[in-house]
Tab-separated table of N, CA, C and O in Angstrom:
chain	number	residue	atom	x	y	z
E	1	MET	N	25.472	37.661	50.822
E	1	MET	CA	24.333	38.538	50.880
E	1	MET	C	24.614	39.743	49.984
E	1	MET	O	25.485	40.567	50.281
E	2	ASP	N	23.906	39.828	48.884
E	2	ASP	CA	24.072	40.937	47.953
E	2	ASP	C	22.978	41.967	48.181
E	2	ASP	O	21.788	41.643	48.170
E	3	ILE	N	23.406	43.192	48.376
E	3	ILE	CA	22.463	44.295	48.545
E	3	ILE	C	22.551	45.160	47.295
E	3	ILE	O	23.639	45.661	46.967
E	4	PRO	N	21.461	45.338	46.586
E	4	PRO	CA	21.518	46.169	45.386
E	4	PRO	C	21.723	47.639	45.753
E	4	PRO	O	21.080	48.163	46.668
E	5	VAL	N	22.652	48.281	45.064
E	5	VAL	CA	22.945	49.688	45.284
E	5	VAL	C	22.751	50.409	43.958
E	5	VAL	O	23.331	50.015	42.942
E	6	SER	N	21.955	51.464	43.992
E	6	SER	CA	21.722	52.212	42.758
E	6	SER	C	22.939	53.083	42.449
E	6	SER	O	23.784	53.355	43.315
E	7	SER	N	23.003	53.528	41.230
E	7	SER	CA	24.110	54.375	40.795
E	7	SER	C	24.114	55.693	41.559
E	7	SER	O	25.169	56.209	41.924
E	8	ARG	N	22.929	56.213	41.832
E	8	ARG	CA	22.829	57.481	42.562
E	8	ARG	C	23.342	57.317	43.996
E	8	ARG	O	24.057	58.175	44.507
E	9	ASP	N	22.964	56.208	44.642
E	9	ASP	CA	23.445	55.961	46.000
E	9	ASP	C	24.965	55.799	46.029
E	9	ASP	O	25.638	56.270	46.959
E	10	PHE	N	25.516	55.158	45.011
E	10	PHE	CA	26.959	54.967	44.937
E	10	PHE	C	27.676	56.307	44.789
E	10	PHE	O	28.685	56.561	45.441
E	11	ARG	N	27.138	57.192	43.940
E	11	ARG	CA	27.736	58.523	43.772
E	11	ARG	C	27.655	59.337	45.059
E	11	ARG	O	28.595	60.050	45.411
E	12	CYS	N	26.537	59.222	45.764
E	12	CYS	CA	26.409	59.932	47.040
E	12	CYS	C	27.409	59.414	48.057
E	12	CYS	O	27.989	60.183	48.825
E	13	LEU	N	27.626	58.111	48.067
E	13	LEU	CA	28.605	57.519	48.973
E	13	LEU	C	30.023	58.002	48.628
E	13	LEU	O	30.808	58.339	49.526
E	14	GLN	N	30.337	58.057	47.330
E	14	GLN	CA	31.645	58.584	46.922
E	14	GLN	C	31.817	60.028	47.358
E	14	GLN	O	32.874	60.415	47.877
E	15	LEU	N	30.805	60.848	47.140
E	15	LEU	CA	30.885	62.254	47.516
E	15	LEU	C	31.024	62.416	49.022
E	15	LEU	O	31.782	63.272	49.493
E	16	ALA	N	30.342	61.590	49.796
E	16	ALA	CA	30.457	61.642	51.258
E	16	ALA	C	31.871	61.275	51.699
E	16	ALA	O	32.427	61.900	52.620
E	17	CYS	N	32.481	60.291	51.042
E	17	CYS	CA	33.859	59.903	51.389
E	17	CYS	C	34.844	61.025	51.053
E	17	CYS	O	35.779	61.288	51.818
E	18	VAL	N	34.633	61.684	49.922
E	18	VAL	CA	35.500	62.806	49.550
E	18	VAL	C	35.371	63.926	50.570
E	18	VAL	O	36.369	64.486	51.040
E	19	ALA	N	34.131	64.256	50.941
E	19	ALA	CA	33.913	65.321	51.922
E	19	ALA	C	34.531	64.955	53.267
E	19	ALA	O	35.160	65.798	53.927
E	20	LEU	N	34.369	63.706	53.687
E	20	LEU	CA	34.946	63.260	54.951
E	20	LEU	C	36.468	63.353	54.923
E	20	LEU	O	37.102	63.781	55.889
E	21	GLY	N	37.091	62.975	53.787
E	21	GLY	CA	38.542	63.070	53.663
E	21	GLY	C	39.033	64.504	53.718
E	21	GLY	O	40.043	64.801	54.364
E	22	LEU	N	38.310	65.421	53.060
E	22	LEU	CA	38.708	66.832	53.097
E	22	LEU	C	38.576	67.412	54.500
E	22	LEU	O	39.472	68.117	54.983
E	23	VAL	N	37.469	67.113	55.168
E	23	VAL	CA	37.259	67.622	56.523
E	23	VAL	C	38.283	67.033	57.485
E	23	VAL	O	38.898	67.754	58.283
E	24	ALA	N	38.495	65.720	57.406
E	24	ALA	CA	39.456	65.081	58.309
E	24	ALA	C	40.867	65.615	58.076
E	24	ALA	O	41.589	65.910	59.037
E	25	GLY	N	41.268	65.744	56.822
E	25	GLY	CA	42.601	66.274	56.530
E	25	GLY	C	42.776	67.696	57.015
E	25	GLY	O	43.824	68.057	57.569
E	26	SER	N	41.746	68.511	56.829
E	26	SER	CA	41.821	69.903	57.292
E	26	SER	C	41.920	69.984	58.808
E	26	SER	O	42.692	70.783	59.345
E	27	ILE	N	41.152	69.154	59.491
E	27	ILE	CA	41.210	69.153	60.961
E	27	ILE	C	42.572	68.678	61.445
E	27	ILE	O	43.171	69.275	62.344
E	28	ILE	N	43.087	67.621	60.836
E	28	ILE	CA	44.397	67.090	61.256
E	28	ILE	C	45.486	68.137	61.044
E	28	ILE	O	46.330	68.357	61.918
E	29	ILE	N	45.465	68.807	59.901
E	29	ILE	CA	46.477	69.842	59.656
E	29	ILE	C	46.283	71.010	60.610
E	29	ILE	O	47.249	71.582	61.127
E	30	GLY	N	45.020	71.369	60.892
E	30	GLY	CA	44.750	72.513	61.757
E	30	GLY	C	45.196	72.324	63.194
E	30	GLY	O	45.637	73.268	63.837
E	31	VAL	N	45.065	71.126	63.722
E	31	VAL	CA	45.397	70.911	65.140
E	31	VAL	C	46.779	70.294	65.333
E	31	VAL	O	47.207	70.110	66.470
E	32	SER	N	47.472	69.978	64.242
E	32	SER	CA	48.749	69.282	64.398
E	32	SER	C	49.841	70.226	64.858
E	32	SER	O	49.875	71.392	64.483
E	33	ILE	N	50.719	69.689	65.671
E	33	ILE	CA	51.881	70.432	66.133
E	33	ILE	C	53.112	69.976	65.364
E	33	ILE	O	53.948	70.775	64.973
E	34	SER	N	53.200	68.680	65.102
E	34	SER	CA	54.379	68.150	64.426
E	34	SER	C	54.172	68.124	62.915
E	34	SER	O	53.048	68.137	62.414
E	35	LYS	N	55.269	68.077	62.209
E	35	LYS	CA	55.223	68.017	60.749
E	35	LYS	C	54.711	66.669	60.256
E	35	LYS	O	54.086	66.588	59.211
E	36	ALA	N	54.974	65.619	61.027
E	36	ALA	CA	54.518	64.283	60.621
E	36	ALA	C	53.000	64.209	60.634
E	36	ALA	O	52.383	63.628	59.736
E	37	ALA	N	52.380	64.803	61.640
E	37	ALA	CA	50.917	64.798	61.703
E	37	ALA	C	50.332	65.629	60.569
E	37	ALA	O	49.312	65.262	59.977
E	38	ALA	N	50.961	66.742	60.247
E	38	ALA	CA	50.499	67.559	59.127
E	38	ALA	C	50.631	66.800	57.817
E	38	ALA	O	49.795	66.941	56.914
E	39	ALA	N	51.664	65.980	57.707
E	39	ALA	CA	51.834	65.168	56.496
E	39	ALA	C	50.704	64.152	56.361
E	39	ALA	O	50.217	63.903	55.261
E	40	VAL	N	50.270	63.591	57.479
E	40	VAL	CA	49.144	62.652	57.438
E	40	VAL	C	47.882	63.379	56.983
E	40	VAL	O	47.098	62.856	56.185
E	41	GLY	N	47.687	64.584	57.476
E	41	GLY	CA	46.547	65.380	57.019
E	41	GLY	C	46.627	65.673	55.539
E	41	GLY	O	45.615	65.654	54.828
E	42	GLY	N	47.817	65.922	55.056
E	42	GLY	CA	48.003	66.147	53.620
E	42	GLY	C	47.678	64.911	52.801
E	42	GLY	O	47.137	65.006	51.699
E	43	ILE	N	47.993	63.740	53.368
E	43	ILE	CA	47.652	62.486	52.677
E	43	ILE	C	46.134	62.333	52.591
E	43	ILE	O	45.598	61.937	51.557
E	44	PHE	N	45.439	62.694	53.679
E	44	PHE	CA	43.972	62.640	53.649
E	44	PHE	C	43.415	63.572	52.578
E	44	PHE	O	42.511	63.200	51.825
E	45	ILE	N	43.946	64.789	52.510
E	45	ILE	CA	43.451	65.749	51.521
E	45	ILE	C	43.790	65.285	50.108
E	45	ILE	O	42.982	65.412	49.189
E	46	GLY	N	44.980	64.711	49.919
E	46	GLY	CA	45.340	64.187	48.605
E	46	GLY	C	44.449	63.045	48.171
E	46	GLY	O	44.033	62.959	47.009
E	47	ALA	N	44.136	62.153	49.111
E	47	ALA	CA	43.239	61.038	48.790
E	47	ALA	C	41.844	61.549	48.461
E	47	ALA	O	41.172	61.038	47.547
E	48	ALA	N	41.395	62.575	49.179
E	48	ALA	CA	40.085	63.152	48.885
E	48	ALA	C	40.085	63.812	47.509
E	48	ALA	O	39.106	63.709	46.760
E	49	GLY	N	41.179	64.466	47.156
E	49	GLY	CA	41.279	65.066	45.820
E	49	GLY	C	41.249	64.016	44.728
E	49	GLY	O	40.603	64.198	43.688
E	50	LEU	N	41.923	62.912	44.959
E	50	LEU	CA	41.895	61.817	43.989
E	50	LEU	C	40.489	61.226	43.877
E	50	LEU	O	40.001	60.937	42.784
E	51	GLY	N	39.809	61.092	45.020
E	51	GLY	CA	38.429	60.616	45.002
E	51	GLY	C	37.511	61.562	44.256
E	51	GLY	O	36.608	61.132	43.529
E	52	LEU	N	37.746	62.848	44.405
E	52	LEU	CA	36.950	63.840	43.675
E	52	LEU	C	37.211	63.747	42.179
E	52	LEU	O	36.285	63.860	41.367
E	53	LEU	N	38.456	63.513	41.804
E	53	LEU	CA	38.787	63.353	40.386
E	53	LEU	C	38.126	62.104	39.808
E	53	LEU	O	37.579	62.147	38.702
E	54	ILE	N	38.135	61.021	40.561
E	54	ILE	CA	37.468	59.792	40.110
E	54	ILE	C	35.963	60.013	39.994
E	54	ILE	O	35.316	59.543	39.061
E	55	LEU	N	35.413	60.776	40.929
E	55	LEU	CA	33.982	61.071	40.908
E	55	LEU	C	33.615	61.926	39.696
E	55	LEU	O	32.584	61.710	39.061
E	56	ALA	N	34.469	62.885	39.353
E	56	ALA	CA	34.156	63.808	38.266
E	56	ALA	C	34.601	63.304	36.897
E	56	ALA	O	34.262	63.916	35.880
E	57	TYR	N	35.340	62.197	36.835
E	57	TYR	CA	35.882	61.729	35.555
E	57	TYR	C	34.817	61.459	34.495
E	57	TYR	O	34.988	61.896	33.353
E	58	PRO	N	33.707	60.784	34.812
E	58	PRO	CA	32.714	60.565	33.750
E	58	PRO	C	32.155	61.873	33.177
E	58	PRO	O	31.942	61.988	31.970
E	59	PHE	N	31.944	62.855	34.047
E	59	PHE	CA	31.469	64.153	33.569
E	59	PHE	C	32.509	64.812	32.681
E	59	PHE	O	32.199	65.319	31.597
E	60	LEU	N	33.760	64.824	33.139
E	60	LEU	CA	34.824	65.451	32.357
E	60	LEU	C	35.023	64.745	31.020
E	60	LEU	O	35.267	65.390	29.996
E	61	LYS	N	34.899	63.432	31.045
E	61	LYS	CA	35.089	62.662	29.814
E	61	LYS	C	34.024	63.008	28.790
E	61	LYS	O	34.323	63.196	27.607
E	62	SER	N	32.782	63.126	29.231
E	62	SER	CA	31.713	63.441	28.278
E	62	SER	C	31.727	64.917	27.889
E	62	SER	O	31.431	65.274	26.757
E	63	ARG	N	32.089	65.784	28.819
E	63	ARG	CA	32.056	67.227	28.544
E	63	ARG	C	33.171	67.648	27.600
E	63	ARG	O	32.967	68.435	26.687
E	64	PHE	N	34.362	67.152	27.819
E	64	PHE	CA	35.514	67.589	27.039
E	64	PHE	C	35.943	66.586	25.983
E	64	PHE	O	36.937	66.797	25.311
E	65	ASN	N	35.245	65.464	25.846
E	65	ASN	CA	35.543	64.446	24.845
E	65	ASN	C	37.014	64.033	24.924
E	65	ASN	O	37.786	64.205	23.987
E	66	LEU	N	37.414	63.516	26.084
E	66	LEU	CA	38.819	63.179	26.336
E	66	LEU	C	39.348	62.105	25.394
E	66	LEU	O	40.543	62.041	25.151
E	67	ASP	N	38.467	61.258	24.874
E	67	ASP	CA	38.935	60.239	23.932
E	67	ASP	C	39.497	60.877	22.668
E	67	ASP	O	40.355	60.304	22.001
E	68	HIS	N	39.043	62.065	22.351
E	68	HIS	CA	39.554	62.774	21.169
E	68	HIS	C	40.796	63.596	21.511
E	68	HIS	O	41.735	63.687	20.739
E	69	ILE	N	40.819	64.185	22.716
E	69	ILE	CA	41.905	65.096	23.096
E	69	ILE	C	43.177	64.340	23.482
E	69	ILE	O	44.270	64.700	23.056
E	70	LEU	N	43.046	63.286	24.292
E	70	LEU	CA	44.230	62.620	24.837
E	70	LEU	C	45.159	62.039	23.777
E	70	LEU	O	46.375	62.185	23.897
E	71	PRO	N	44.667	61.373	22.715
E	71	PRO	CA	45.610	60.879	21.709
E	71	PRO	C	46.376	61.997	21.007
E	71	PRO	O	47.544	61.839	20.681
E	72	THR	N	45.760	63.161	20.816
E	72	THR	CA	46.480	64.251	20.157
E	72	THR	C	47.535	64.839	21.080
E	72	THR	O	48.593	65.245	20.618
E	73	ILE	N	47.280	64.855	22.383
E	73	ILE	CA	48.291	65.346	23.318
E	73	ILE	C	49.483	64.394	23.346
E	73	ILE	O	50.629	64.820	23.397
E	74	GLY	N	49.212	63.099	23.279
E	74	GLY	CA	50.285	62.112	23.311
E	74	GLY	C	51.158	62.123	22.081
E	74	GLY	O	52.299	61.682	22.103
E	75	SER	N	50.640	62.649	20.968
E	75	SER	CA	51.421	62.628	19.733
E	75	SER	C	52.121	63.954	19.460
E	75	SER	O	52.666	64.141	18.373
E	76	LEU	N	52.105	64.878	20.406
E	76	LEU	CA	52.799	66.150	20.199
E	76	LEU	C	54.303	65.929	20.157
E	76	LEU	O	54.863	65.224	20.986
E	77	ARG	N	54.942	66.523	19.208
E	77	ARG	CA	56.394	66.424	19.083
E	77	ARG	C	56.945	67.812	18.797
E	77	ARG	O	56.289	68.640	18.174
E	78	ILE	N	58.156	68.043	19.214
E	78	ILE	CA	58.815	69.314	18.941
E	78	ILE	C	59.714	69.114	17.737
E	78	ILE	O	60.575	68.245	17.728
E	79	HIS	N	59.497	69.918	16.723
E	79	HIS	CA	60.299	69.837	15.507
E	79	HIS	C	61.125	71.119	15.400
E	79	HIS	O	60.589	72.172	15.079
E	80	PRO	N	62.426	71.050	15.701
E	80	PRO	CA	63.240	72.269	15.644
E	80	PRO	C	63.388	72.761	14.208
E	80	PRO	O	63.469	71.980	13.264
E	81	GLN	N	63.404	74.069	14.075
E	81	GLN	CA	63.587	74.684	12.771
E	81	GLN	C	65.077	74.923	12.550
E	81	GLN	O	65.780	75.372	13.459
E	82	PRO	N	65.591	74.647	11.357
E	82	PRO	CA	67.014	74.914	11.103
E	82	PRO	C	67.274	76.414	11.137
E	82	PRO	O	66.423	77.218	10.762
E	83	GLY	N	68.461	76.771	11.613
E	83	GLY	CA	68.835	78.177	11.707
E	83	GLY	C	69.087	78.780	10.334
E	83	GLY	O	69.279	78.094	9.338
E	84	ALA	N	69.103	80.112	10.287
E	84	ALA	CA	69.289	80.808	9.018
E	84	ALA	C	70.744	80.773	8.560
E	84	ALA	O	71.032	81.058	7.410
E	85	ASP	N	71.699	80.426	9.438
E	85	ASP	CA	73.114	80.463	9.077
E	85	ASP	C	73.596	79.184	8.403
E	85	ASP	O	74.770	79.047	8.123
E	86	HIS	N	72.731	78.227	8.122
E	86	HIS	CA	73.155	77.004	7.449
E	86	HIS	C	73.417	77.305	5.978
E	86	HIS	O	72.539	77.773	5.268
E	87	GLY	N	74.614	77.008	5.564
E	87	GLY	CA	74.936	77.178	4.154
E	87	GLY	C	74.467	75.986	3.348
E	87	GLY	O	74.072	74.970	3.886
E	88	GLU	N	74.517	76.119	2.024
E	88	GLU	CA	74.058	75.024	1.187
E	88	GLU	C	75.004	73.833	1.265
E	88	GLU	O	74.586	72.703	1.173
E	89	GLY	N	76.303	74.077	1.430
E	89	GLY	CA	77.267	72.993	1.446
E	89	GLY	C	77.380	72.299	2.782
E	89	GLY	O	78.062	71.304	2.920
E	90	ARG	N	76.730	72.830	3.797
E	90	ARG	CA	76.854	72.290	5.142
E	90	ARG	C	75.632	71.441	5.470
E	90	ARG	O	74.509	71.852	5.263
E	91	SER	N	75.858	70.246	5.985
E	91	SER	CA	74.725	69.375	6.292
E	91	SER	C	74.119	69.769	7.636
E	91	SER	O	74.785	70.298	8.506
E	92	SER	N	72.842	69.465	7.810
E	92	SER	CA	72.168	69.837	9.048
E	92	SER	C	72.642	68.968	10.210
E	92	SER	O	72.647	69.408	11.343
E	93	THR	N	73.046	67.727	9.962
E	93	THR	CA	73.509	66.885	11.066
E	93	THR	C	74.827	67.413	11.614
E	93	THR	O	75.048	67.396	12.811
E	94	ASN	N	75.695	67.905	10.741
E	94	ASN	CA	76.951	68.482	11.199
E	94	ASN	C	76.671	69.725	12.034
E	94	ASN	O	77.312	69.953	13.055
E	95	GLY	N	75.718	70.541	11.610
E	95	GLY	CA	75.372	71.745	12.356
E	95	GLY	C	74.811	71.407	13.727
E	95	GLY	O	75.093	72.074	14.710
E	96	ASN	N	74.024	70.348	13.817
E	96	ASN	CA	73.471	69.957	15.104
E	96	ASN	C	74.566	69.484	16.047
E	96	ASN	O	74.541	69.766	17.232
E	97	LYS	N	75.552	68.765	15.510
E	97	LYS	CA	76.651	68.298	16.350
E	97	LYS	C	77.458	69.486	16.864
E	97	LYS	O	77.843	69.527	18.026
E	98	GLU	N	77.711	70.463	15.986
E	98	GLU	CA	78.470	71.630	16.417
E	98	GLU	C	77.704	72.432	17.453
E	98	GLU	O	78.275	72.938	18.408
E	99	GLY	N	76.394	72.544	17.277
E	99	GLY	CA	75.574	73.258	18.254
E	99	GLY	C	75.574	72.560	19.600
E	99	GLY	O	75.617	73.197	20.641
E	100	ALA	N	75.534	71.239	19.590
E	100	ALA	CA	75.565	70.480	20.837
E	100	ALA	C	76.905	70.652	21.529
E	100	ALA	O	76.969	70.808	22.746
E	101	ARG	N	78.006	70.634	20.745
E	101	ARG	CA	79.328	70.836	21.352
E	101	ARG	C	79.429	72.237	21.940
E	101	ARG	O	79.993	72.432	23.005
E	102	SER	N	78.888	73.231	21.237
E	102	SER	CA	78.945	74.599	21.710
E	102	SER	C	78.191	74.746	23.026
E	102	SER	O	78.676	75.350	23.973
E	103	SER	N	76.989	74.184	23.087
E	103	SER	CA	76.216	74.312	24.311
E	103	SER	C	76.842	73.497	25.431
E	103	SER	O	76.806	73.888	26.582
E	104	LEU	N	77.458	72.367	25.113
E	104	LEU	CA	78.134	71.561	26.124
E	104	LEU	C	79.331	72.316	26.693
E	104	LEU	O	79.566	72.303	27.897
E	105	SER	N	80.067	73.008	25.843
E	105	SER	CA	81.209	73.767	26.350
E	105	SER	C	80.745	74.932	27.210
E	105	SER	O	81.384	75.282	28.193
E	106	THR	N	79.604	75.532	26.872
E	106	THR	CA	79.070	76.616	27.694
E	106	THR	C	78.686	76.098	29.065
E	106	THR	O	78.984	76.728	30.090
E	107	VAL	N	78.059	74.937	29.116
E	107	VAL	CA	77.682	74.337	30.391
E	107	VAL	C	78.931	73.987	31.190
E	107	VAL	O	79.002	74.218	32.394
E	108	SER	N	79.952	73.447	30.520
E	108	SER	CA	81.193	73.099	31.209
E	108	SER	C	81.856	74.331	31.810
E	108	SER	O	82.333	74.297	32.950
E	109	ARG	N	81.889	75.432	31.052
E	109	ARG	CA	82.480	76.673	31.581
E	109	ARG	C	81.705	77.177	32.786
E	109	ARG	O	82.291	77.620	33.777
E	110	THR	N	80.389	77.112	32.730
E	110	THR	CA	79.571	77.567	33.851
E	110	THR	C	79.815	76.716	35.080
E	110	THR	O	79.936	77.231	36.189
E	111	LEU	N	79.918	75.400	34.894
E	111	LEU	CA	80.183	74.522	36.031
E	111	LEU	C	81.562	74.780	36.626
E	111	LEU	O	81.744	74.711	37.840
E	112	GLU	N	82.549	75.082	35.771
E	112	GLU	CA	83.890	75.394	36.280
E	112	GLU	C	83.856	76.649	37.138
E	112	GLU	O	84.539	76.741	38.153
E	113	LYS	N	83.049	77.620	36.734
E	113	LYS	CA	82.956	78.856	37.511
E	113	LYS	C	82.299	78.615	38.858
E	113	LYS	O	82.598	79.292	39.830
E	114	LEU	N	81.387	77.663	38.924
E	114	LEU	CA	80.660	77.407	40.159
E	114	LEU	C	81.444	76.551	41.146
E	114	LEU	O	81.127	76.534	42.329
E	115	LYS	N	82.476	75.850	40.685
E	115	LYS	CA	83.270	75.010	41.584
E	115	LYS	C	84.050	75.879	42.563
E	115	LYS	O	84.508	76.957	42.212
E	116	PRO	N	84.196	75.411	43.809
E	116	PRO	CA	85.034	76.151	44.744
E	116	PRO	C	86.474	76.188	44.244
E	116	PRO	O	87.027	75.180	43.861
E	117	GLY	N	87.049	77.358	44.235
E	117	GLY	CA	88.425	77.492	43.756
E	117	GLY	C	88.508	77.499	42.250
E	117	GLY	O	89.607	77.386	41.685
E	118	GLY	N	87.382	77.607	41.567
E	118	GLY	CA	87.390	77.606	40.103
E	118	GLY	C	87.876	78.938	39.571
E	118	GLY	O	88.176	79.877	40.301
E	119	ARG	N	87.957	79.041	38.220
E	119	ARG	CA	88.506	80.233	37.595
E	119	ARG	C	87.675	81.482	37.856
E	119	ARG	O	88.213	82.558	38.013
E	120	GLY	N	86.369	81.359	37.894
E	120	GLY	CA	85.531	82.539	37.955
E	120	GLY	C	85.082	82.938	39.341
E	120	GLY	O	84.186	83.731	39.501
E	121	THR	N	85.688	82.430	40.393
E	121	THR	CA	85.221	82.742	41.745
E	121	THR	C	85.716	84.096	42.233
E	121	THR	O	85.200	84.617	43.184
E	122	GLY	N	86.716	84.666	41.623
E	122	GLY	CA	87.214	85.971	42.012
E	122	GLY	C	88.228	85.915	43.133
E	122	GLY	O	88.648	86.936	43.646
E	123	GLU	N	88.606	84.738	43.585
E	123	GLU	CA	89.607	84.633	44.654
E	123	GLU	C	90.993	84.713	44.022
E	123	GLU	O	91.234	84.265	42.929
E	124	GLY	N	91.912	85.306	44.747
E	124	GLY	CA	93.198	85.303	44.100
E	124	GLY	C	94.273	85.734	44.967
E	124	GLY	O	95.279	86.135	44.887
């Protein structure tokens, strides 16, 4: 048995489900005593938020032209600029290796200080 449903009726049904999820989640969180019950309320609110996002996606897609924006966001890359201290005779790959070793040694020293009984704890 197929019942025809118009697009407007479908959107109203989606909006009603989102509203019901928000109200139910808020009530569950409001009356809950335990953390587990509050977590269930949070799941209801999260599901309602996802439903709202699905409901608003066609509008957002047409308003912000996401087909144009999303590919440019995906192709963003960070291109580091070489430092001013690179000499002409020194290659950039060698400089990057030295910089990585320098930062690695800094991290190692910091971790040594944080260890119990390490050099920088001040115990003696």
